[in-house]
Structures are given as structure tokens and as C-alpha cells.
Tab-separated table of C-alpha atoms and ligand atoms in Angstrom:
chain	number	residue	atom	x	y	z
A	2	MET	CA	-0.226	-0.099	0.162
A	3	ILE	CA	0.981	3.346	-1.027
A	4	SER	CA	0.213	5.271	2.125
A	5	MET	CA	-0.298	8.992	3.064
A	6	ASN	CA	2.112	9.090	5.300
A	7	ASP	CA	5.210	6.658	5.909
A	8	PHE	CA	7.211	7.402	9.145
A	9	LYS	CA	8.561	4.210	9.373
A	10	ALA	CA	10.417	4.827	6.009
A	11	GLU	CA	11.791	7.880	7.078
A	12	PRO	CA	16.221	8.309	7.044
A	13	GLU	CA	18.004	5.821	9.505
A	14	THR	CA	20.599	8.578	10.110
A	15	LEU	CA	17.106	10.857	11.805
A	16	ARG	CA	16.147	7.588	13.572
A	17	LEU	CA	19.320	7.901	15.447
A	18	ALA	CA	19.124	12.038	16.033
A	19	GLU	CA	15.992	11.486	17.591
A	20	LEU	CA	16.294	8.362	19.942
A	21	ALA	CA	20.147	10.589	20.561
A	22	ALA	CA	17.358	13.433	21.427
A	23	MET	CA	14.996	11.445	23.578
A	24	GLU	CA	18.104	10.074	25.309
A	25	ARG	CA	19.488	13.653	26.072
A	26	VAL	CA	16.126	15.057	27.720
A	27	LEU	CA	15.503	11.348	30.014
A	28	ARG	CA	19.265	12.011	31.779
A	29	SER	CA	18.033	16.514	31.644
A	30	GLY	CA	15.430	15.402	33.871
A	31	TRP	CA	13.742	18.603	33.121
A	32	TYR	CA	10.446	18.132	30.862
A	33	VAL	CA	8.605	20.568	30.481
A	34	LEU	CA	9.257	24.329	30.588
A	35	GLY	CA	13.592	24.282	29.489
A	36	LYS	CA	16.403	24.666	27.928
A	37	GLU	CA	14.924	22.316	24.673
A	38	LEU	CA	12.050	24.561	24.571
A	39	GLN	CA	13.970	27.618	24.086
A	40	ALA	CA	16.037	26.606	21.599
A	41	PHE	CA	13.246	25.198	19.521
A	42	GLU	CA	11.387	28.445	20.102
A	43	LEU	CA	14.504	30.373	18.982
A	44	ALA	CA	15.418	28.610	15.567
A	45	TRP	CA	12.022	28.413	14.733
A	46	ALA	CA	11.364	31.841	15.096
A	47	ARG	CA	14.515	32.335	12.923
A	48	THR	CA	13.204	29.710	10.557
A	49	CYS	CA	10.379	31.972	9.977
A	50	GLY	CA	11.661	34.831	9.972
A	51	ALA	CA	10.002	36.416	13.389
A	52	GLY	CA	10.641	38.101	15.899
A	53	HIS	CA	9.246	35.367	19.386
A	54	ALA	CA	8.373	31.789	18.802
A	55	VAL	CA	5.848	30.047	21.698
A	56	GLY	CA	5.280	26.721	22.478
A	57	VAL	CA	2.152	25.914	23.413
A	58	GLY	CA	0.303	22.050	22.928
A	59	ASN	CA	-1.687	21.622	19.631
A	60	GLY	CA	-2.402	23.817	17.138
A	61	MET	CA	-5.623	24.740	18.136
A	62	ASP	CA	-4.424	25.976	21.065
A	63	ALA	CA	-1.655	28.516	19.215
A	64	ILE	CA	-5.134	29.715	17.293
A	65	GLU	CA	-6.956	30.437	21.404
A	66	ILE	CA	-4.365	31.296	22.817
A	67	GLY	CA	-3.529	34.124	20.210
A	68	LEU	CA	-6.930	35.701	20.244
A	69	ARG	CA	-6.837	35.995	23.499
A	70	ALA	CA	-4.093	37.463	23.762
A	71	LEU	CA	-5.396	39.913	21.155
A	72	ASP	CA	-8.088	40.488	23.131
A	73	ILE	CA	-10.663	38.678	20.495
A	74	GLY	CA	-13.669	37.888	22.630
A	75	PRO	CA	-17.164	38.171	22.938
A	76	GLY	CA	-18.780	40.190	21.088
A	77	ASP	CA	-16.368	40.335	18.028
A	78	GLU	CA	-16.422	37.860	15.053
A	79	VAL	CA	-13.632	36.872	13.547
A	80	ILE	CA	-14.191	35.577	9.864
A	81	THR	CA	-12.355	32.060	8.059
A	82	THR	CA	-12.919	29.274	5.783
A	83	PRO	CA	-15.741	26.630	6.181
A	84	MET	CA	-13.240	24.514	3.983
A	85	THR	CA	-10.739	24.220	6.765
A	86	ALA	CA	-10.122	21.640	10.214
A	87	PHE	CA	-12.613	22.059	12.274
A	88	ALA	CA	-10.258	22.654	14.372
A	89	THR	CA	-9.317	26.268	13.028
A	90	VAL	CA	-12.750	26.809	14.592
A	91	LEU	CA	-13.035	25.792	17.890
A	92	ALA	CA	-10.208	27.590	18.153
A	93	ILE	CA	-12.139	30.819	18.202
A	94	ILE	CA	-15.743	29.441	19.933
A	95	ARG	CA	-12.764	28.448	22.511
A	96	ALA	CA	-11.656	31.856	23.307
A	97	GLY	CA	-15.352	33.605	22.818
A	98	ALA	CA	-15.511	34.706	19.644
A	99	THR	CA	-18.129	34.162	16.970
A	100	PRO	CA	-17.234	32.839	13.953
A	101	VAL	CA	-17.553	34.082	10.613
A	102	LEU	CA	-18.187	31.656	7.183
A	103	ALA	CA	-16.873	33.166	3.792
A	104	ASP	CA	-16.794	31.225	0.715
A	105	ILE	CA	-13.907	29.558	-0.887
A	106	ASP	CA	-11.909	30.610	-4.556
A	107	PRO	CA	-12.387	27.547	-6.172
A	108	ARG	CA	-8.770	26.919	-7.913
A	109	THR	CA	-7.280	27.432	-4.645
A	110	ALA	CA	-9.529	26.280	-2.020
A	111	LEU	CA	-8.227	29.167	-0.687
A	112	LEU	CA	-10.424	32.091	1.330
A	113	ASP	CA	-12.051	34.747	-1.911
A	114	PRO	CA	-11.401	38.472	-0.079
A	115	VAL	CA	-14.614	38.850	-1.972
A	116	SER	CA	-16.890	36.481	0.014
A	117	VAL	CA	-14.850	37.800	3.564
A	118	GLU	CA	-15.645	41.317	2.099
A	119	ARG	CA	-19.362	40.120	2.327
A	120	CYS	CA	-18.591	38.545	5.443
A	121	VAL	CA	-16.885	42.482	7.021
A	122	GLY	CA	-19.314	44.260	9.615
A	123	SER	CA	-18.916	46.782	12.880
A	124	LYS	CA	-17.974	44.160	15.416
A	125	THR	CA	-15.463	42.066	12.753
A	126	ARG	CA	-12.043	42.356	14.711
A	127	ALA	CA	-10.239	39.543	12.527
A	128	VAL	CA	-9.211	37.675	9.499
A	129	LEU	CA	-8.255	33.656	10.209
A	130	LEU	CA	-6.611	32.945	7.057
A	131	VAL	CA	-5.958	28.508	6.518
A	132	HIS	CA	-3.188	28.688	4.520
A	133	LEU	CA	-5.029	25.248	3.833
A	134	TYR	CA	-3.126	22.841	2.259
A	135	GLY	CA	0.071	24.260	2.449
A	136	GLN	CA	-0.417	27.377	0.176
A	137	LEU	CA	-0.227	30.076	0.559
A	138	GLN	CA	-1.108	33.497	-2.278
A	139	GLN	CA	-2.237	36.456	-2.915
A	140	MET	CA	-1.135	38.522	0.882
A	141	GLU	CA	-0.614	41.479	-0.788
A	142	LYS	CA	-4.248	41.723	-1.198
A	143	TRP	CA	-4.575	40.169	2.608
A	144	THR	CA	-2.988	42.723	4.210
A	145	ALA	CA	-4.531	45.626	2.331
A	146	LEU	CA	-7.823	44.749	2.739
A	147	CYS	CA	-7.320	43.517	6.436
A	148	GLU	CA	-5.743	47.219	6.341
A	149	ARG	CA	-8.566	49.847	4.953
A	150	HIS	CA	-10.985	47.820	7.926
A	151	GLY	CA	-8.319	48.268	10.700
A	152	ILE	CA	-9.253	44.751	11.469
A	153	ALA	CA	-6.448	42.048	12.763
A	154	LEU	CA	-4.864	39.703	9.777
A	155	LEU	CA	-4.331	36.929	11.864
A	156	GLU	CA	-3.103	33.448	9.732
A	157	ASP	CA	-3.245	29.665	10.499
A	158	CYS	CA	0.294	27.575	9.304
A	159	ALA	CA	-0.473	24.492	10.557
A	160	GLN	CA	-0.914	23.323	6.631
A	161	ALA	CA	2.175	25.420	5.204
A	162	HIS	CA	5.588	24.903	7.169
A	163	LEU	CA	8.203	26.979	5.131
A	164	ALA	CA	5.576	28.460	2.610
A	165	GLN	CA	6.625	31.966	1.381
A	166	TRP	CA	5.151	34.257	-0.448
A	167	ASN	CA	7.542	37.204	-2.555
A	168	GLY	CA	10.341	35.425	0.541
A	169	VAL	CA	8.056	36.581	3.232
A	170	THR	CA	7.177	32.941	5.246
A	171	ALA	CA	3.917	31.944	6.632
A	172	GLY	CA	2.287	33.486	9.774
A	173	CYS	CA	5.111	36.822	9.563
A	174	PHE	CA	2.147	38.723	7.449
A	175	GLY	CA	-0.036	39.738	10.179
A	176	SER	CA	-0.343	39.789	14.255
A	177	PHE	CA	0.490	36.183	14.840
A	178	GLY	CA	0.294	32.328	13.032
A	179	ALA	CA	-0.669	29.596	14.364
A	180	TYR	CA	1.770	25.894	13.570
A	181	SER	CA	0.588	22.600	14.389
A	182	PHE	CA	3.649	19.547	14.695
A	183	TYR	CA	0.665	16.978	14.974
A	184	PRO	CA	2.995	14.385	13.259
A	185	THR	CA	1.374	14.410	10.152
A	186	LYS	CA	2.247	17.536	9.366
A	187	ASN	CA	4.790	18.648	7.185
A	188	LEU	CA	6.805	19.444	10.977
A	189	GLY	CA	5.564	17.028	13.012
A	190	ALA	CA	6.624	16.035	16.436
A	191	LEU	CA	6.189	12.437	18.376
A	192	GLY	CA	3.033	13.606	20.208
A	193	ASP	CA	1.533	16.415	19.970
A	194	GLY	CA	2.620	19.852	19.573
A	195	GLY	CA	1.807	23.985	18.860
A	196	ALA	CA	3.648	27.207	18.102
A	197	LEU	CA	2.690	30.712	17.801
A	198	ILE	CA	4.990	33.308	16.017
A	199	SER	CA	5.122	37.181	15.936
A	200	ASN	CA	7.322	40.527	15.744
A	201	ASP	CA	4.562	41.474	18.556
A	202	GLU	CA	6.809	41.503	21.339
A	203	VAL	CA	3.958	42.269	23.768
A	204	LEU	CA	1.793	40.005	22.465
A	205	ALA	CA	4.161	37.017	22.312
A	206	GLN	CA	4.623	37.488	26.053
A	207	ARG	CA	0.999	37.006	26.717
A	208	THR	CA	1.135	34.296	24.905
A	209	ALA	CA	3.430	33.322	26.993
A	210	VAL	CA	1.697	33.590	30.030
A	211	LEU	CA	-1.843	32.035	29.065
A	212	ARG	CA	-0.396	29.297	28.163
A	213	ASN	CA	0.962	28.472	31.840
A	214	TYR	CA	-1.908	29.156	33.710
A	215	GLY	CA	-2.250	32.926	33.186
A	216	GLN	CA	0.874	33.124	35.023
A	217	SER	CA	2.951	35.938	35.223
A	218	VAL	CA	5.429	35.100	37.383
A	219	ARG	CA	5.816	31.959	39.978
A	220	TYR	CA	2.165	31.846	41.570
A	221	HIS	CA	0.828	34.760	40.440
A	222	HIS	CA	-1.829	34.459	37.839
A	223	PRO	CA	-3.287	38.015	36.605
A	224	VAL	CA	-5.500	35.951	33.549
A	225	PRO	CA	-6.727	33.063	33.645
A	226	GLY	CA	-4.782	31.362	31.228
A	227	LEU	CA	-4.521	27.654	30.021
A	228	ASN	CA	-2.336	24.342	30.670
A	229	SER	CA	-1.058	24.313	26.772
A	230	ARG	CA	2.942	24.370	27.312
A	231	LEU	CA	5.042	21.801	24.431
A	232	ASP	CA	6.751	19.527	26.252
A	233	GLU	CA	10.784	19.725	26.346
A	234	LEU	CA	10.568	15.823	24.692
A	235	GLN	CA	8.721	17.250	22.193
A	236	ALA	CA	10.154	20.432	21.732
A	237	ALA	CA	13.571	17.602	21.602
A	238	LEU	CA	12.263	15.991	18.555
A	239	LEU	CA	11.301	18.376	16.584
A	240	MET	CA	14.465	20.296	16.566
A	241	THR	CA	16.303	17.459	15.198
A	242	ARG	CA	13.461	16.699	12.333
A	243	LEU	CA	13.379	20.856	11.313
A	244	GLU	CA	17.021	19.637	10.166
A	245	TRP	CA	14.969	17.466	7.574
A	246	LEU	CA	12.361	20.049	6.736
A	247	GLU	CA	14.070	21.645	3.712
A	248	GLU	CA	15.332	18.278	2.827
A	249	PHE	CA	11.392	17.430	3.112
A	250	THR	CA	9.790	19.606	1.775
A	251	GLU	CA	11.527	19.758	-1.878
A	252	ARG	CA	10.726	15.964	-2.284
A	253	ARG	CA	7.148	17.538	-1.731
A	254	ARG	CA	7.370	19.355	-4.483
A	255	GLN	CA	8.798	17.878	-6.567
A	256	ILE	CA	6.416	15.116	-6.115
A	257	ALA	CA	3.363	17.911	-6.662
A	258	ARG	CA	5.681	19.399	-9.844
A	259	VAL	CA	5.521	15.638	-11.856
A	260	TYR	CA	1.916	15.739	-10.497
A	261	HIS	CA	0.705	18.467	-12.240
A	262	LEU	CA	2.753	17.908	-15.580
A	263	ASN	CA	1.138	14.687	-16.285
A	264	ILE	CA	-2.596	14.394	-14.692
A	265	VAL	CA	-4.336	14.071	-17.971
A	266	ASN	CA	-7.707	11.775	-17.166
A	267	PRO	CA	-10.123	14.663	-18.080
A	268	ALA	CA	-12.172	13.067	-14.713
A	269	VAL	CA	-10.089	14.873	-13.514
A	270	GLN	CA	-9.178	18.400	-12.220
A	271	LEU	CA	-6.516	18.974	-10.278
A	272	LEU	CA	-6.335	23.242	-7.923
A	273	SER	CA	-4.423	25.691	-9.802
A	274	VAL	CA	-0.847	26.015	-9.903
A	275	PRO	CA	1.355	28.176	-7.932
A	276	ASP	CA	1.706	31.240	-8.660
A	277	GLN	CA	5.927	31.738	-6.916
A	278	ALA	CA	7.585	28.371	-6.654
A	279	ARG	CA	8.123	28.784	-2.628
A	280	SER	CA	4.620	29.441	-1.970
A	281	HIS	CA	3.243	25.969	-1.670
A	282	VAL	CA	4.837	23.300	0.863
A	283	TYR	CA	2.150	20.629	-0.733
A	284	HIS	CA	1.631	18.977	2.851
A	285	LEU	CA	-1.554	17.807	0.945
A	286	PHE	CA	-1.891	16.872	-2.884
A	287	VAL	CA	-5.591	17.670	-3.703
A	288	ILE	CA	-7.390	17.027	-6.965
A	289	LEU	CA	-10.884	17.089	-7.881
A	290	SER	CA	-13.708	14.721	-9.255
A	291	LYS	CA	-16.948	14.423	-9.911
A	292	GLU	CA	-16.304	10.867	-9.110
A	293	ARG	CA	-14.855	11.510	-5.568
A	294	ASP	CA	-15.839	8.248	-3.979
A	295	ARG	CA	-15.306	6.157	-7.018
A	296	LEU	CA	-11.718	7.332	-7.405
A	297	GLY	CA	-11.111	6.739	-3.908
A	298	GLN	CA	-12.735	3.834	-3.802
A	299	TYR	CA	-10.497	1.905	-7.190
A	300	LEU	CA	-7.220	3.771	-5.800
A	301	ASP	CA	-7.455	1.532	-2.118
A	302	LYS	CA	-8.057	-1.402	-4.028
A	303	ASN	CA	-4.906	-1.440	-6.706
A	304	GLY	CA	-2.899	-0.440	-3.464
A	305	VAL	CA	-3.078	3.296	-2.566
A	306	GLN	CA	-3.998	5.006	0.398
A	307	THR	CA	-6.875	8.793	-0.348
A	308	PHE	CA	-8.428	10.614	2.748
A	309	VAL	CA	-10.298	13.464	1.799
A	310	HIS	CA	-10.037	17.105	2.693
A	311	TYR	CA	-12.995	17.562	4.070
A	312	PRO	CA	-15.684	16.179	3.437
A	313	VAL	CA	-18.279	17.885	5.672
A	314	PRO	CA	-17.987	21.528	5.446
A	315	VAL	CA	-17.567	23.485	8.964
A	316	HIS	CA	-20.783	24.857	8.559
A	317	ARG	CA	-21.981	21.030	8.177
A	318	GLN	CA	-20.901	20.224	11.764
A	319	LEU	CA	-23.666	20.084	14.812
A	320	PRO	CA	-22.152	22.851	17.293
A	321	SER	CA	-21.663	25.176	13.665
A	322	LYS	CA	-24.766	23.994	12.090
A	323	ASP	CA	-26.377	28.067	13.198
A	324	ILE	CA	-22.870	29.754	12.067
A	325	SER	CA	-23.433	32.773	10.335
A	326	ARG	CA	-21.983	32.719	6.536
A	327	ASP	CA	-21.740	35.047	3.281
A	328	PRO	CA	-25.203	35.947	2.895
A	329	ALA	CA	-24.134	34.976	-0.766
A	330	GLY	CA	-23.763	31.217	0.529
A	331	LEU	CA	-21.056	28.616	0.988
A	332	ALA	CA	-21.375	27.329	-3.148
A	333	TYR	CA	-18.194	26.808	-3.793
A	334	ALA	CA	-17.305	24.877	-0.457
A	335	GLU	CA	-19.692	23.088	-0.225
A	336	ARG	CA	-19.410	21.931	-4.108
A	337	HIS	CA	-15.371	21.219	-3.272
A	338	ALA	CA	-16.330	18.962	0.121
A	339	THR	CA	-18.219	16.571	-2.577
A	340	GLN	CA	-14.943	16.100	-5.505
A	341	CYS	CA	-11.913	17.272	-3.647
A	342	ILE	CA	-9.895	14.244	-2.450
A	343	SER	CA	-6.222	14.192	-1.436
A	344	ILE	CA	-3.365	11.552	-3.021
A	345	PRO	CA	-0.320	10.424	-1.351
A	346	CYS	CA	2.717	12.923	-1.422
A	347	HIS	CA	5.455	12.877	0.798
A	348	PRO	CA	8.530	12.443	1.282
A	349	GLN	CA	9.607	8.888	2.038
A	350	MET	CA	7.747	8.233	-1.565
A	351	ASN	CA	9.570	7.129	-4.109
A	352	ASP	CA	9.262	7.641	-8.141
A	353	ALA	CA	7.609	4.635	-8.896
A	354	ASP	CA	5.088	5.370	-6.404
A	355	VAL	CA	4.076	8.485	-7.658
A	356	ALA	CA	4.344	6.835	-11.117
A	357	LYS	CA	1.714	4.227	-10.549
A	358	ILE	CA	-0.387	6.898	-9.084
A	359	ILE	CA	-0.238	8.519	-12.344
A	360	ASP	CA	-0.736	5.387	-14.360
A	361	LEU	CA	-3.742	4.671	-12.196
A	362	ILE	CA	-5.372	8.504	-12.287
A	363	ASN	CA	-4.896	8.644	-15.809
A	364	ALA	CA	-6.470	4.799	-16.455
A	365	PHE	CA	-9.249	5.959	-14.417
A	366	LYS	CA	-12.710	6.394	-15.965
B	418	PLP	C1	-5.748	24.135	9.668
B	418	PLP	C2	-5.540	23.333	10.776
B	418	PLP	N1	-5.372	24.313	11.899
B	418	PLP	C3	-5.875	23.713	12.724
B	418	PLP	C4	-5.353	23.086	13.120
B	418	PLP	C5	-5.108	21.646	14.418
B	418	PLP	O1	-3.673	21.146	14.992
B	418	PLP	P1	-3.804	20.643	15.933
B	418	PLP	O2	-4.176	18.750	16.268
B	418	PLP	O3	-1.972	20.475	15.832
B	418	PLP	O4	-4.892	20.925	16.905
B	418	PLP	C6	-5.119	21.486	12.323
B	418	PLP	C7	-4.746	20.013	12.569
B	418	PLP	O5	-4.990	19.535	11.824
B	418	PLP	C8	-5.459	22.282	10.420
B	418	PLP	O6	-5.184	20.950	9.548
């Protein structure tokens, strides 16, 4: 089976380095909020070109804590996309704010600025972009839109490690970028993990307080925070895995290029080719088909695993069925949810795997 991820096939040198990192933490006798986290936060901030990185428990908490650090909560609206992991919207709800859903651009499945404009109102405090599947697009449009309305630009970068637009890395365009290091992400831990990056020192300090019970100095809690810390073991493992991120990302891009050039079945559509070489990091390679379910079954029968990101848009989930949305509707998100299917695109695949998937898709009737 060619699977969507294959951690067991990762290079032995990486495996040995991870074992050494784990042993270092174990022997240090210090497991939470220590040197490993500090070192990783510095390294991740530097990698992203951000002033600050603050490690937290997971990607969803990074968004919630970022919103709370900006004092975005009850009575405030945050516009985002219905085509995302439910965690994006759940984080807004948990921060006490009101999510408002705008429709997507069908060519990329990213938020559509025209639909977002229709959703902006007097209560809007922010637009939360999701760099879905690993893509950044037209960031100057988003910064201009948010500036024009005097609202914050926030980025959910859970799928977009190292993605750049005009040389600026995901998470550095607005008030904060929220990263997930869930194992399957392009930079993944061996468990849950996340980080918030920002160029705003005050915001980063507030985030560091909020992640640790709202504690300013030991046993003083001026704000009701969370317990959401990136532990030493995960920080040490992430530091080790970070050394491979550039190479792994380049392999994802290579595979994606081959897919773009060679998948030619008229029963299958590809999303648009990225406008800039480094703007897409292919966390997922997603294709569209009116026969999505049949295509998935056919690939599965022929030894290729697929997933669907996402079959149920956010406004169809029970907790958000009455959620506010673009008055013109969310038709493109609805359609995308019925047609999208993710095919394997990960650094451990070999050329024969890629060729087999292309041949199978092209032979699909
Ligand atoms: C776009 C997006 N946002 C947020 C999250 C939440 O990240 P985590 O699972 O680390 O909480 C994910 C992960 O599934 C995601 O893909």
C-alpha cells in the first residue's frame, strides 16, 4: 500500500538523531519549560523570520491563545473559511468569539476576498486565513483588505511550514501565525505540539503567560490561562526533525510538479499551479473529481491510500450548524467538499510510487 504518510520509512540517520534527542531529555531530568523548548523556540522563530516563537500544546491552542492575547473574545467576530480542519473554528469558539464563514475560491480552495468583504461588519475584529494544503496566495491583497477595514490579519499555518510569499514566511504577515506540529504535519512531533509566531513582543509575552495558567511570576495568575505547553521531549524531537524540513519540503514540491505535469485524465481536475515557486509546500496534494468516492475506492483497491480534506465543511458540523456566513452562501465550499480527494505526496515516496499513482489516475474511467 502506498500510504498518505510513512514515518517508518524515514532515514535511519534521522531515527538515530531522534533517539539521541530523547535520551538527552531523559537524562536531563527536566521535562517541561526548559532549555530544549527555549532552543526550539529560537530556532523556529529564526526559520520563520519572526521575532518570537512561543511553543504551546497544539495548533488549535495556538489559535485560541493568540486570539485571547489580542483580547478578541465575546462580542467579536472573526471571519474564516468553512473548508478547514474543524479545529480552526473551534479555537475561535473556545476563545469566546463568533466565527463568520466566507466562501472559498474554487481554483485554490482558499478563502475568497470578495466573499470575505461581504462578511465584514461592525463587530469584525479579524480575518483568520488558513493556508490550506500548504498554499499561500496573494498575501498583499489580504494585508490591504485588513488594513482598509482596521482589522487584524491572523494566519492558521498548521499546513504551511516554510511556505513563502514574496520571500516572507507563513505566519509573518499579520498579528500572529499559529502552527501545529501534529505528527502528520510537514514538521511534526512524536505527539501533539504547536507554536505561535509573532513580531509583536507584547503579544508573544502574553502568549507565554496564557499557555502556563496565566502565570506572570511563580504562583501569581493575573489572567485565567490554559495549561498548553510544548514539552521538552517534543521540543527536542522537533529540533532534530527541523534539520530535515527543507529537504523533505523540496521532495514534496518535486512530487507535486510531476503530478501537475502528468495527471491528464479529463475526469479529474487539479487545483491551480501556485503563482510562486516557494508559495506551496504541499502538505496535501488534492485533486477534484465528480466521481470522488468511486475514485477513492478504485485507488484503494489498487494499493493507494487516499483521504478527503474535508468531506464535511464547518457549517455542516453539528456545533456550528447555525454559524453566521456570507449572505451569498458557501456554494464553492459545498462543492469542493463533495469532489476533493487527497492523494499521497510525502517525502518517503519513491519515483515508482509517484508513477504508479499517476498511471492509475489516468486510467480511471
Ligand atoms: C488547518 C488546521 N488548523 C488547525 C489544526 C489543529 O492543529 P492541532 O491538531 O495541532 O490542534 C489543524 C490540524 O489538524 C489543521 O490542519
